[in-house]
PDB file of C-alpha atoms and ligand atoms in Angstrom:
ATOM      1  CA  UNK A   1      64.277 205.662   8.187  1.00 45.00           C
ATOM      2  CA  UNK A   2      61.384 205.225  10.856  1.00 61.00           C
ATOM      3  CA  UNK A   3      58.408 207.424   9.235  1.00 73.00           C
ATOM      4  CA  UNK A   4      57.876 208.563  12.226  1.00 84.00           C
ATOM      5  CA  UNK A   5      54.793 210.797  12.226  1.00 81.00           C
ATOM      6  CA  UNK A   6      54.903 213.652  14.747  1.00 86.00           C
ATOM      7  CA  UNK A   7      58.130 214.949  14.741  1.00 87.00           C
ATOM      8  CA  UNK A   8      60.059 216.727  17.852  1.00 88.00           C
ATOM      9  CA  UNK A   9      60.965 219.791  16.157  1.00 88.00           C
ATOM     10  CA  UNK A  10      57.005 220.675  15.985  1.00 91.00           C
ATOM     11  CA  UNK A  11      56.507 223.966  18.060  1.00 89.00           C
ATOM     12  CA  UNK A  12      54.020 222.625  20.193  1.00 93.00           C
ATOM     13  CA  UNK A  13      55.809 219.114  20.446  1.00 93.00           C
ATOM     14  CA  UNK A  14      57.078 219.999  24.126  1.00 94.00           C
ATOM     15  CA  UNK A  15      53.801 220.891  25.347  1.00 96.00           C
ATOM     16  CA  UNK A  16      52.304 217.658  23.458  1.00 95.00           C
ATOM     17  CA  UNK A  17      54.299 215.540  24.740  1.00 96.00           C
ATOM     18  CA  UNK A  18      54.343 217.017  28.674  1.00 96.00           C
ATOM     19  CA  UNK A  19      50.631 216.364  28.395  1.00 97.00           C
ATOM     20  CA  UNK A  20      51.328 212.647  27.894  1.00 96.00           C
ATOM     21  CA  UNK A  21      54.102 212.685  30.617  1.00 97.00           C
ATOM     22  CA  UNK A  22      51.203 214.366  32.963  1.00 97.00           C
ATOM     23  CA  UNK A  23      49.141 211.130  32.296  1.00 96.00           C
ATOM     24  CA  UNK A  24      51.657 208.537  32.156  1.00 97.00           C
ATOM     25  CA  UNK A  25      54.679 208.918  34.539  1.00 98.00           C
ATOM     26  CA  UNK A  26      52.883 207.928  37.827  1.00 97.00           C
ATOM     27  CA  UNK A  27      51.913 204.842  36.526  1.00 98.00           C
ATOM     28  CA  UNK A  28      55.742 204.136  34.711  1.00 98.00           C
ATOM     29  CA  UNK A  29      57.208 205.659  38.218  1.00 98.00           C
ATOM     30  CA  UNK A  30      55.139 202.984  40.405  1.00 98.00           C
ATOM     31  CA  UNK A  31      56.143 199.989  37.944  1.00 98.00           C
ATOM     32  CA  UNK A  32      59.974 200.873  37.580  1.00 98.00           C
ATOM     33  CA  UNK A  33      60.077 201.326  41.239  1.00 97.00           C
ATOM     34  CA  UNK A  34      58.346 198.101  42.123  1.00 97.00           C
ATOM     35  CA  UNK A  35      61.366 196.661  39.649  1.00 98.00           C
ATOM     36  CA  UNK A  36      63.731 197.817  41.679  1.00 97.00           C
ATOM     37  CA  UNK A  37      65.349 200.703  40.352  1.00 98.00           C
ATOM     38  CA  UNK A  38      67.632 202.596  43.008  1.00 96.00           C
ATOM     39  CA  UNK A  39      70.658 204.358  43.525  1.00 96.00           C
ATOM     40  CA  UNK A  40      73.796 202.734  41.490  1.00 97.00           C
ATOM     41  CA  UNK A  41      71.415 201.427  38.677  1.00 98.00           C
ATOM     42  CA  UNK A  42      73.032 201.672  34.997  1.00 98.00           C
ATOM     43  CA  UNK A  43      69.358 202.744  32.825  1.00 98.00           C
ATOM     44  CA  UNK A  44      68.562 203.298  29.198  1.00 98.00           C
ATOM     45  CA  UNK A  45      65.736 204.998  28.385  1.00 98.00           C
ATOM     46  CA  UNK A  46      64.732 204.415  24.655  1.00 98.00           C
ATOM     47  CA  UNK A  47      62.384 207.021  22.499  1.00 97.00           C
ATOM     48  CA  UNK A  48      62.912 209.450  25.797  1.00 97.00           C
ATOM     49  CA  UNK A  49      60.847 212.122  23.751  1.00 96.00           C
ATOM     50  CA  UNK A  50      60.832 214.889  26.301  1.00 95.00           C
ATOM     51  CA  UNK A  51      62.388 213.381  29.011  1.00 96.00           C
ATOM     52  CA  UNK A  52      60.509 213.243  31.993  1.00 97.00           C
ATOM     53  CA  UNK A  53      61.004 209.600  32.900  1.00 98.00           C
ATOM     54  CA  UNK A  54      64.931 209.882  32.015  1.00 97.00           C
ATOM     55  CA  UNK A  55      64.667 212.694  35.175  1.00 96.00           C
ATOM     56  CA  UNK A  56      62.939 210.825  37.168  1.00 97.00           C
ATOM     57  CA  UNK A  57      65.496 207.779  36.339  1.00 98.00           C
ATOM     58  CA  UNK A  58      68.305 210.308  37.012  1.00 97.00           C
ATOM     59  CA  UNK A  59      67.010 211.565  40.715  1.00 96.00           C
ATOM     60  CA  UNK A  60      66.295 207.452  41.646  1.00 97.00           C
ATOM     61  CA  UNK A  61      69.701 206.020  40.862  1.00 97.00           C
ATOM     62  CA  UNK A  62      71.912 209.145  42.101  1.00 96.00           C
ATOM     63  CA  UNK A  63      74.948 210.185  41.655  1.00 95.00           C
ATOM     64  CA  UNK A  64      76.610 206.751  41.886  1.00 96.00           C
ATOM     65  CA  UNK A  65      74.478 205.787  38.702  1.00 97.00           C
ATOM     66  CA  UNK A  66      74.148 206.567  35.324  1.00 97.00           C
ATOM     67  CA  UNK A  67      71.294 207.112  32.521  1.00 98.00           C
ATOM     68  CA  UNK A  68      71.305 206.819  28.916  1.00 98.00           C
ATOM     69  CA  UNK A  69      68.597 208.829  27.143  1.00 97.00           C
ATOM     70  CA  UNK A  70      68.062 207.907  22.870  1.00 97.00           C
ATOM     71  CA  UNK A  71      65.580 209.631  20.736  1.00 97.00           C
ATOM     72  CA  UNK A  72      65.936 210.492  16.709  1.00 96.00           C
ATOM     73  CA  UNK A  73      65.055 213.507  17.971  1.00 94.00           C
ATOM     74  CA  UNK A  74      66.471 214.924  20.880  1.00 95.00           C
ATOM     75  CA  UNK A  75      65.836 218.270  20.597  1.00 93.00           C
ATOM     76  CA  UNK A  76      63.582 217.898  23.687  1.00 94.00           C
ATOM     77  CA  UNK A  77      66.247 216.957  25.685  1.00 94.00           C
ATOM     78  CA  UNK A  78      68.733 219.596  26.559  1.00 88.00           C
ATOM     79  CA  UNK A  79      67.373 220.361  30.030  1.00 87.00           C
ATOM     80  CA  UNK A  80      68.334 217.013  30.713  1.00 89.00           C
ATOM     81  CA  UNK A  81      72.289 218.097  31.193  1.00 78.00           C
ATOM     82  CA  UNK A  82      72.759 216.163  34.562  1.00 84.00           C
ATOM     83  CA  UNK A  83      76.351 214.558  35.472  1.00 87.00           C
ATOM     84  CA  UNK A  84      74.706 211.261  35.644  1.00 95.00           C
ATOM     85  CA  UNK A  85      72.703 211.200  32.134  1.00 96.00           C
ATOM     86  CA  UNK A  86      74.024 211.278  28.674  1.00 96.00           C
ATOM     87  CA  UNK A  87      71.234 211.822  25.835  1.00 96.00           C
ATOM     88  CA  UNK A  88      72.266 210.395  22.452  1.00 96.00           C
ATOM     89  CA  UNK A  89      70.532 210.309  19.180  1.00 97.00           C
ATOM     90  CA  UNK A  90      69.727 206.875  18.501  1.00 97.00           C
ATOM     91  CA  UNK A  91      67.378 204.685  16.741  1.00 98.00           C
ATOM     92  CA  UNK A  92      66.870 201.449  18.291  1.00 98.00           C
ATOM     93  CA  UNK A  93      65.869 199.854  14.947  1.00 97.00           C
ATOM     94  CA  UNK A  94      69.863 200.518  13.819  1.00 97.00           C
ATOM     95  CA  UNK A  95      70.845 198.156  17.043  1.00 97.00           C
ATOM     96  CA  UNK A  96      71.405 198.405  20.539  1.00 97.00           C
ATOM     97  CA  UNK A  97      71.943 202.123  22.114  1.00 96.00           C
ATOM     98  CA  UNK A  98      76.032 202.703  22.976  1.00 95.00           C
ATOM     99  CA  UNK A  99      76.862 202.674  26.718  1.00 94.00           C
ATOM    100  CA  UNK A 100      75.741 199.421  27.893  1.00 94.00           C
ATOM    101  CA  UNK A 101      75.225 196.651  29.515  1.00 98.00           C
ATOM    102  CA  UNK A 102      72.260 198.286  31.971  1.00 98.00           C
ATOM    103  CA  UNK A 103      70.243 196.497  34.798  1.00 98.00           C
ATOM    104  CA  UNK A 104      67.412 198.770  33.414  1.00 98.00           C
ATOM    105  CA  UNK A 105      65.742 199.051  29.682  1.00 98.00           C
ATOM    106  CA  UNK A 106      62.388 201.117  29.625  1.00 98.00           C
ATOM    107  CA  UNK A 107      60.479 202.113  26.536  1.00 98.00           C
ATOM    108  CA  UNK A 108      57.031 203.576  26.500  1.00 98.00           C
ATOM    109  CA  UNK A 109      54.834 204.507  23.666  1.00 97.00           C
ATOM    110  CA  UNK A 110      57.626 203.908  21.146  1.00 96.00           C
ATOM    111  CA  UNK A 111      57.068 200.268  19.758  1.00 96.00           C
ATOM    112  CA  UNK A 112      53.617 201.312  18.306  1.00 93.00           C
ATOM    113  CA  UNK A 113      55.547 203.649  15.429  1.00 92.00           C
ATOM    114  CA  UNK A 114      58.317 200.881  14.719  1.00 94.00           C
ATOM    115  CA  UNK A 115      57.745 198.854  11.538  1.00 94.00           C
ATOM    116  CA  UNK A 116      59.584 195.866  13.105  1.00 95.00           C
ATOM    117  CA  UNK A 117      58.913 196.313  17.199  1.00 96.00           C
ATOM    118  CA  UNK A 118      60.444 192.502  17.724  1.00 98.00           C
ATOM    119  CA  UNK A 119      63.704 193.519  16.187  1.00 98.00           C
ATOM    120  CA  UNK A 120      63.942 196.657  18.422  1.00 98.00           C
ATOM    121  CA  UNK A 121      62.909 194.287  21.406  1.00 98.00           C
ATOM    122  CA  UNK A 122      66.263 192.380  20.831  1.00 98.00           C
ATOM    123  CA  UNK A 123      67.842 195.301  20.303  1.00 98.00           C
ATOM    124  CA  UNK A 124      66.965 196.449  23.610  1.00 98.00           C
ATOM    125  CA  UNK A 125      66.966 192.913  25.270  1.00 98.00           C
ATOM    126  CA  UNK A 126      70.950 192.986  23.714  1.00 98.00           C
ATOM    127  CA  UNK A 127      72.408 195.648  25.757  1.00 98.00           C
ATOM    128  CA  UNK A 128      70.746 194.213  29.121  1.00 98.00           C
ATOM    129  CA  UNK A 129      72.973 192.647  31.224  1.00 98.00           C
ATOM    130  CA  UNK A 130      72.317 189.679  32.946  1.00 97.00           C
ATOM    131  CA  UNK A 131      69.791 189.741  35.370  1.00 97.00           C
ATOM    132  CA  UNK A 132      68.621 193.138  33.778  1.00 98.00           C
ATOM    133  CA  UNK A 133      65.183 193.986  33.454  1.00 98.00           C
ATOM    134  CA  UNK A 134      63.198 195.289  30.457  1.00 98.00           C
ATOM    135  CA  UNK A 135      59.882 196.929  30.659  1.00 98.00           C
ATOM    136  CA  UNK A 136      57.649 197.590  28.051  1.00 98.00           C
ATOM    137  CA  UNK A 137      55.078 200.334  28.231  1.00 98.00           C
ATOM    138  CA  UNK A 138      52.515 200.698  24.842  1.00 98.00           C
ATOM    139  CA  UNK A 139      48.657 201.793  24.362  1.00 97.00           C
ATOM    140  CA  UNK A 140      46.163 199.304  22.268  1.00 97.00           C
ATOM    141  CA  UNK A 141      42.955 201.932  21.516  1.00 96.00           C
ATOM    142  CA  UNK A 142      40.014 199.034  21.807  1.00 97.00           C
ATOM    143  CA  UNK A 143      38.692 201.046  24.926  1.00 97.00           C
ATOM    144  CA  UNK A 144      37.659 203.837  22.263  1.00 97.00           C
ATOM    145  CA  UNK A 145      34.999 201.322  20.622  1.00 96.00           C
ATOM    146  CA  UNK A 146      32.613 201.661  24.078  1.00 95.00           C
ATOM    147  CA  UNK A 147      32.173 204.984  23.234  1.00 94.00           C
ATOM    148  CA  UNK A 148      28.279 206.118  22.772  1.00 93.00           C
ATOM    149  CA  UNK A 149      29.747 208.884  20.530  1.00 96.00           C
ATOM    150  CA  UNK A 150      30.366 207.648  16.722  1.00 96.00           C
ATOM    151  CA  UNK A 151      32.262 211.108  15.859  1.00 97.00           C
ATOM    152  CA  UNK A 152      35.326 210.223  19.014  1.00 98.00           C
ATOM    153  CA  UNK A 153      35.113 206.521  18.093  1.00 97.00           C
ATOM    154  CA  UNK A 154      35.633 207.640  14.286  1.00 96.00           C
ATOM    155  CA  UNK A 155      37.984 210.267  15.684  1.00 97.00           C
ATOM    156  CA  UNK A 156      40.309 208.845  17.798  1.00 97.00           C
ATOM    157  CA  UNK A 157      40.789 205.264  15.058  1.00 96.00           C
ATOM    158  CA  UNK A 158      41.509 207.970  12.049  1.00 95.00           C
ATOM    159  CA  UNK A 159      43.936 209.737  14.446  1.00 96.00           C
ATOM    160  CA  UNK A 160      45.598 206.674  16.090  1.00 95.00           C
ATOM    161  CA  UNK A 161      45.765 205.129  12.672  1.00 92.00           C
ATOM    162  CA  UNK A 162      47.452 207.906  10.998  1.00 93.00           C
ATOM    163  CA  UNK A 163      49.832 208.485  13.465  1.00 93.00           C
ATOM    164  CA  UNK A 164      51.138 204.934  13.214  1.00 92.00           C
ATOM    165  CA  UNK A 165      50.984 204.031   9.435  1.00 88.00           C
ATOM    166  CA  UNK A 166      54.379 203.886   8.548  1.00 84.00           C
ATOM    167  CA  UNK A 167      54.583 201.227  10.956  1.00 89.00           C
ATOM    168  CA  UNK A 168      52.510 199.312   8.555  1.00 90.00           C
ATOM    169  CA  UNK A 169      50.380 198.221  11.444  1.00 90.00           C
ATOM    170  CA  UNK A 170      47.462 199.937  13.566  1.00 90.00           C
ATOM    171  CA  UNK A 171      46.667 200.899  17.137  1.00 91.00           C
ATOM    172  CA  UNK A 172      45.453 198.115  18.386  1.00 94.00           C
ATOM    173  CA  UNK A 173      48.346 195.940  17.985  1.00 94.00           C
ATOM    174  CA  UNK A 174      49.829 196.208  21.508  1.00 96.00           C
ATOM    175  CA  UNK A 175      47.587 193.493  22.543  1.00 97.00           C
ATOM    176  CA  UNK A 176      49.732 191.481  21.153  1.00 96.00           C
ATOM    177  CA  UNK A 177      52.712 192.365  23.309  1.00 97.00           C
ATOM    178  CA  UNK A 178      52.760 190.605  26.348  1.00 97.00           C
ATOM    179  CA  UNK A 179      53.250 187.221  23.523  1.00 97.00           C
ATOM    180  CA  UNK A 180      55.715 188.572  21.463  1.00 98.00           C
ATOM    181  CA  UNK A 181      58.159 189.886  24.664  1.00 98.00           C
ATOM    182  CA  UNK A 182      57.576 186.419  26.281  1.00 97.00           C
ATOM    183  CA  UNK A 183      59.274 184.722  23.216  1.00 97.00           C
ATOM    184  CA  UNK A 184      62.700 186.334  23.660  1.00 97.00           C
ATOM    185  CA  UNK A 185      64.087 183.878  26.410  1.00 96.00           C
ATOM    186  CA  UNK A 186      63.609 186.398  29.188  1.00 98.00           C
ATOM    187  CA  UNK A 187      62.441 184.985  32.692  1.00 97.00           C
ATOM    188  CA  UNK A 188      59.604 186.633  35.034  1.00 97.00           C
ATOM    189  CA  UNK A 189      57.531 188.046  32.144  1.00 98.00           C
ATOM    190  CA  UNK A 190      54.661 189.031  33.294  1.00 98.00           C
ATOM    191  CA  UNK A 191      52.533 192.555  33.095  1.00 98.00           C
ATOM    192  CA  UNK A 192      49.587 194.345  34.149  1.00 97.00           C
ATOM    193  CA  UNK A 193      46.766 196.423  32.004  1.00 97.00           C
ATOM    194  CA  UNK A 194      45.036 199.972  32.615  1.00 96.00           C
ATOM    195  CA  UNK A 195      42.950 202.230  30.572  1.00 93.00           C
ATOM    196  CA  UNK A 196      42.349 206.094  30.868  1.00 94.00           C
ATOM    197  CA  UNK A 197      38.958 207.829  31.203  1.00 96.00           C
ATOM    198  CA  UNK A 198      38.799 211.179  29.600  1.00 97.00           C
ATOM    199  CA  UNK A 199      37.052 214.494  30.458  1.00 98.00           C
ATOM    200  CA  UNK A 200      36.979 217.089  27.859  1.00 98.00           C
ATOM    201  CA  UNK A 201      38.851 219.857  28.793  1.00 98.00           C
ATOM    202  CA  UNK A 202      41.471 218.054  30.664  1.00 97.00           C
ATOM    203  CA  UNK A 203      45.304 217.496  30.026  1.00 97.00           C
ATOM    204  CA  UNK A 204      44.820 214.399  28.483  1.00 97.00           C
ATOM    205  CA  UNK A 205      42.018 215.178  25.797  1.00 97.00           C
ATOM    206  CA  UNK A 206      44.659 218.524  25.226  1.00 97.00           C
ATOM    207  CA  UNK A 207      47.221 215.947  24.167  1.00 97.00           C
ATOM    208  CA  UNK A 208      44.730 214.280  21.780  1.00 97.00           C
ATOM    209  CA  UNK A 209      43.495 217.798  20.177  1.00 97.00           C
ATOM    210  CA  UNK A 210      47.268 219.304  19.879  1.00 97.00           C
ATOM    211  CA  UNK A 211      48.045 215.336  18.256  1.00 96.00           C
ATOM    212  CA  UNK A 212      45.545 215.818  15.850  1.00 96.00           C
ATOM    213  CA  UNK A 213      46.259 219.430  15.134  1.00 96.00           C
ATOM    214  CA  UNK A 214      50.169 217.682  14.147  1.00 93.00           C
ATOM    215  CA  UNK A 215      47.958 215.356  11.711  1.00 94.00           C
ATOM    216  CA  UNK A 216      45.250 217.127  10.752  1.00 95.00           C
ATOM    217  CA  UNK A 217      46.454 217.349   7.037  1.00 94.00           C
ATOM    218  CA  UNK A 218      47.185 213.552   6.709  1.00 93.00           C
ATOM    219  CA  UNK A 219      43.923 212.006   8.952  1.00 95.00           C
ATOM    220  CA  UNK A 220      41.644 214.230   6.270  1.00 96.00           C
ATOM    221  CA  UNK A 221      44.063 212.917   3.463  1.00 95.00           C
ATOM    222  CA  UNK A 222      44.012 209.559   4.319  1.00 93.00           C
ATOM    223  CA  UNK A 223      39.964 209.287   3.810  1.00 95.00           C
ATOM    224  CA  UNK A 224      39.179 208.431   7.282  1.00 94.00           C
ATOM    225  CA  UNK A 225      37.486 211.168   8.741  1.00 96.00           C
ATOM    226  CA  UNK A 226      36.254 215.161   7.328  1.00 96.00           C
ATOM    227  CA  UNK A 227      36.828 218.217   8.597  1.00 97.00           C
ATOM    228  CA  UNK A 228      33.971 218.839   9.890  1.00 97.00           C
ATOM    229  CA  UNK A 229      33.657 215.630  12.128  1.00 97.00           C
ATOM    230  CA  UNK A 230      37.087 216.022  12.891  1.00 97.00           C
ATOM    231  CA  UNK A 231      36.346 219.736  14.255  1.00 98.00           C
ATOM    232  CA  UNK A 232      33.117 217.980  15.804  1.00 98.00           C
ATOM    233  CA  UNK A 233      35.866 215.584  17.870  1.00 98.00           C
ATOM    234  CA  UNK A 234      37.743 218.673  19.130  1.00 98.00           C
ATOM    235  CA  UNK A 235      34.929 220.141  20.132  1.00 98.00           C
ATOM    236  CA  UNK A 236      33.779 217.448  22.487  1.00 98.00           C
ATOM    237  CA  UNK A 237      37.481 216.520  23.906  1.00 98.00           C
ATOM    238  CA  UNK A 238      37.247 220.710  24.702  1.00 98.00           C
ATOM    239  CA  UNK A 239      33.859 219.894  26.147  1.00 98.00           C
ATOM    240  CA  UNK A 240      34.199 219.393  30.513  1.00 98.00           C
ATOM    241  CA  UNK A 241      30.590 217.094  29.670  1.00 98.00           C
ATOM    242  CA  UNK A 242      32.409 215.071  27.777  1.00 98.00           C
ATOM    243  CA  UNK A 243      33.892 211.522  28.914  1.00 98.00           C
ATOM    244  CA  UNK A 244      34.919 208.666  27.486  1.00 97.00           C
ATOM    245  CA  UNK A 245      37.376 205.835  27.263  1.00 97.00           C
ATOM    246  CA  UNK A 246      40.917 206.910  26.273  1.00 96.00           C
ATOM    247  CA  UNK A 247      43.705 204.784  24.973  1.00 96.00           C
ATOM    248  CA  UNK A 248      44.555 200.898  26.955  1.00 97.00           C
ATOM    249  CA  UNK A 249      47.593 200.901  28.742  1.00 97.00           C
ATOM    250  CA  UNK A 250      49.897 197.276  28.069  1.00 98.00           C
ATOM    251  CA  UNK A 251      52.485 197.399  30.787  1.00 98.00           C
ATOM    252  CA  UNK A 252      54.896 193.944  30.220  1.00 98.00           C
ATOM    253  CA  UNK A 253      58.174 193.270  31.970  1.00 98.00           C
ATOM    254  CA  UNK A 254      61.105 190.567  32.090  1.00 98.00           C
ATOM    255  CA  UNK A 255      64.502 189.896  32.967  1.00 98.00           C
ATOM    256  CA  UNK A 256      67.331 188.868  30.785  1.00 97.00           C
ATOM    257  CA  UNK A 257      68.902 185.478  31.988  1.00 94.00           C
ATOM    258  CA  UNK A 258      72.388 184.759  30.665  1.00 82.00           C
TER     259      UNK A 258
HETATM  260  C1  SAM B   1      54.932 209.101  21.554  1.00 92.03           C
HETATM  261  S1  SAM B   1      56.555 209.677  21.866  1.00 92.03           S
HETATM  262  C2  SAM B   1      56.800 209.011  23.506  1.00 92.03           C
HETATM  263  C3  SAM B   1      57.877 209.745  24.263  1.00 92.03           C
HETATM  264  C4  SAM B   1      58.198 209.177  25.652  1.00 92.03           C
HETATM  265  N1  SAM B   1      58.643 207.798  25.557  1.00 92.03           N
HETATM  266  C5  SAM B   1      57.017 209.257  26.583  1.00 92.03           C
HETATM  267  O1  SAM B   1      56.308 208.245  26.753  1.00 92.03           O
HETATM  268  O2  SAM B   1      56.793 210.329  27.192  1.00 92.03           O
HETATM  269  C6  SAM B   1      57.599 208.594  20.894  1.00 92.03           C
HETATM  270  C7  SAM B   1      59.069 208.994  20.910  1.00 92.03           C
HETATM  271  O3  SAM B   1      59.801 207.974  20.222  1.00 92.03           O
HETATM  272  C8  SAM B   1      60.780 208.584  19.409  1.00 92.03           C
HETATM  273  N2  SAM B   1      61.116 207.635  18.326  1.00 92.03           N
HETATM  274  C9  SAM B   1      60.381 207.370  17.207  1.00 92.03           C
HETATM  275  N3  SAM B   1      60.998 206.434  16.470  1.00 92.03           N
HETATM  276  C10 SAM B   1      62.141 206.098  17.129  1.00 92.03           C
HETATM  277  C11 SAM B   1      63.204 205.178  16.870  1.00 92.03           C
HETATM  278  N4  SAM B   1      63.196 204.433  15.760  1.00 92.03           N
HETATM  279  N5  SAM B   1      64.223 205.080  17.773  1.00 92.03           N
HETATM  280  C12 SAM B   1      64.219 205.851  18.879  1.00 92.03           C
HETATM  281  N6  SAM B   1      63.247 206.744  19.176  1.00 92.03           N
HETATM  282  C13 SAM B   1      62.223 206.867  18.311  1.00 92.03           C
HETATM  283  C14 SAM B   1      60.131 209.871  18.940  1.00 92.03           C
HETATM  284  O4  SAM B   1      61.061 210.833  18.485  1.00 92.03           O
HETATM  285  C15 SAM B   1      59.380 210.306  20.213  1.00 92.03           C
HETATM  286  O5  SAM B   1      60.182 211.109  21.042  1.00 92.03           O
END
């Protein structure tokens, strides 16, 4: 049982969730590339949600390779039906995904709702083979605190915290990533940072409205922020005058030896 707080099955998950794919997938693209994913490679794809970097994955390594999509939800992932990828419901807290070993294990905004993200790092780390290489993708909020505007600042900690609180931790914790993947024995580790800069009005301050419209009930519940400032929020992500700093990007890599 994962508590995890925004569930697939909601009828605006698809759209959510392309919004994040919108924002995200160059940057993954650019970093799995630069790994070295190519036509043959065996990939897993772990917490795939709605499967645009499992595609991408799928066009790279060809006919000649293979991809293996998990979610606990993969209700996202029909269009998916390719002859090289197989999408299976899976969560990597329960052990290492079926289908392995793979040169290539990517996760990406999926450690963050875990209650124990080390064990699902060995998890993934155990169905590597040799030589593999993991990368790590996550998003550590700090960036939000240089905001001049107290209702997003207050905004985007009730949301980020909300969304994450069964994992018992908050959203600032990937900082502390790039440590905890180095300890596994891999070699190479190493990473780079980003953060995003929001305009209201654009895909990625939709993604944060239509996120807090799937917690609305439980970020009021929880204490953190009202109504009224939360309504305040969505009206200055819907805002084009609006900018600020969005989530940090943590980007960490490394390659199983033995
Ligand atoms: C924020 S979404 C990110 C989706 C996708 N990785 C992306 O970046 O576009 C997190 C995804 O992780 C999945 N997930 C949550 N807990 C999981 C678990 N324990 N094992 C596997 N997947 C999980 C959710 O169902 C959801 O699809």
């Amino acid at each position: 049982m994962t508590g995890y707080a925004l569930d697939n099955s909601w009828a605006k998950a698809e759209r959510r969730l392309s919004l994040l794919e919108q924002h995200l997938d160059p940057m993954t693209q650019r970093r799995l590339a630069a790994l070295g994913v190519a036509g043959g490679a065996h990939c897993l794809e772990i917490g795939a949600g709605g499967g645009s970097v499992a595609r991408w994955l799928a066009d790279c390594v060809g006919q000649t390779g293979r991809v293996v999509a998990t979610d606990i939800n993969i209700s996202l992932l029909k269009g998916l039906a390719a002859d090289n990828v197989e999408t299976i419901v899976h969560d990597i807290l329960a052990g290492g995904p079926p289908g392995g070993p793979f040169d290539f294990v990517h996760a990406r905004w999926l450690l963050h709702h875990l209650p124990d993200p080390e064990q699902a790092i060995r998890n993934m780390i155990s169905v590597l083979r040799p030589g593999g290489w993991l990368m790590l993708e996550e998003v550590d909020f700090f960036p939000v605190h240089a905001s001049d505007s107290e209702t997003y600042t207050r905004f985007m900690v009730a949301l980020t915290d909300n969304v994450v609180r069964a994992s018992g931790r908050d959203c600032f914790w990937a900082r502390a990533l790039p440590a905890m993947v180095a300890r596994q024995g891999l070699r190479s580790v190493a990473g780079e940072g980003d953060f995003s800069i929001i305009q209201g009005g654009s895909p990625t301050a939709e993604f944060f409205i239509l996120t807090a419209e799937q917690m609305r009930e439980r970020m009021v519940a929880s204490g953190e922020i009202t109504e009224a400032r939360l309504d305040e929020a969505v009206g200055l992500l819907s805002s084009p005058d609006f900018w600020a700093f969005g989530g940090g990007g943590v980007a960490i890599w490394g390659q199983r030896t033995d």
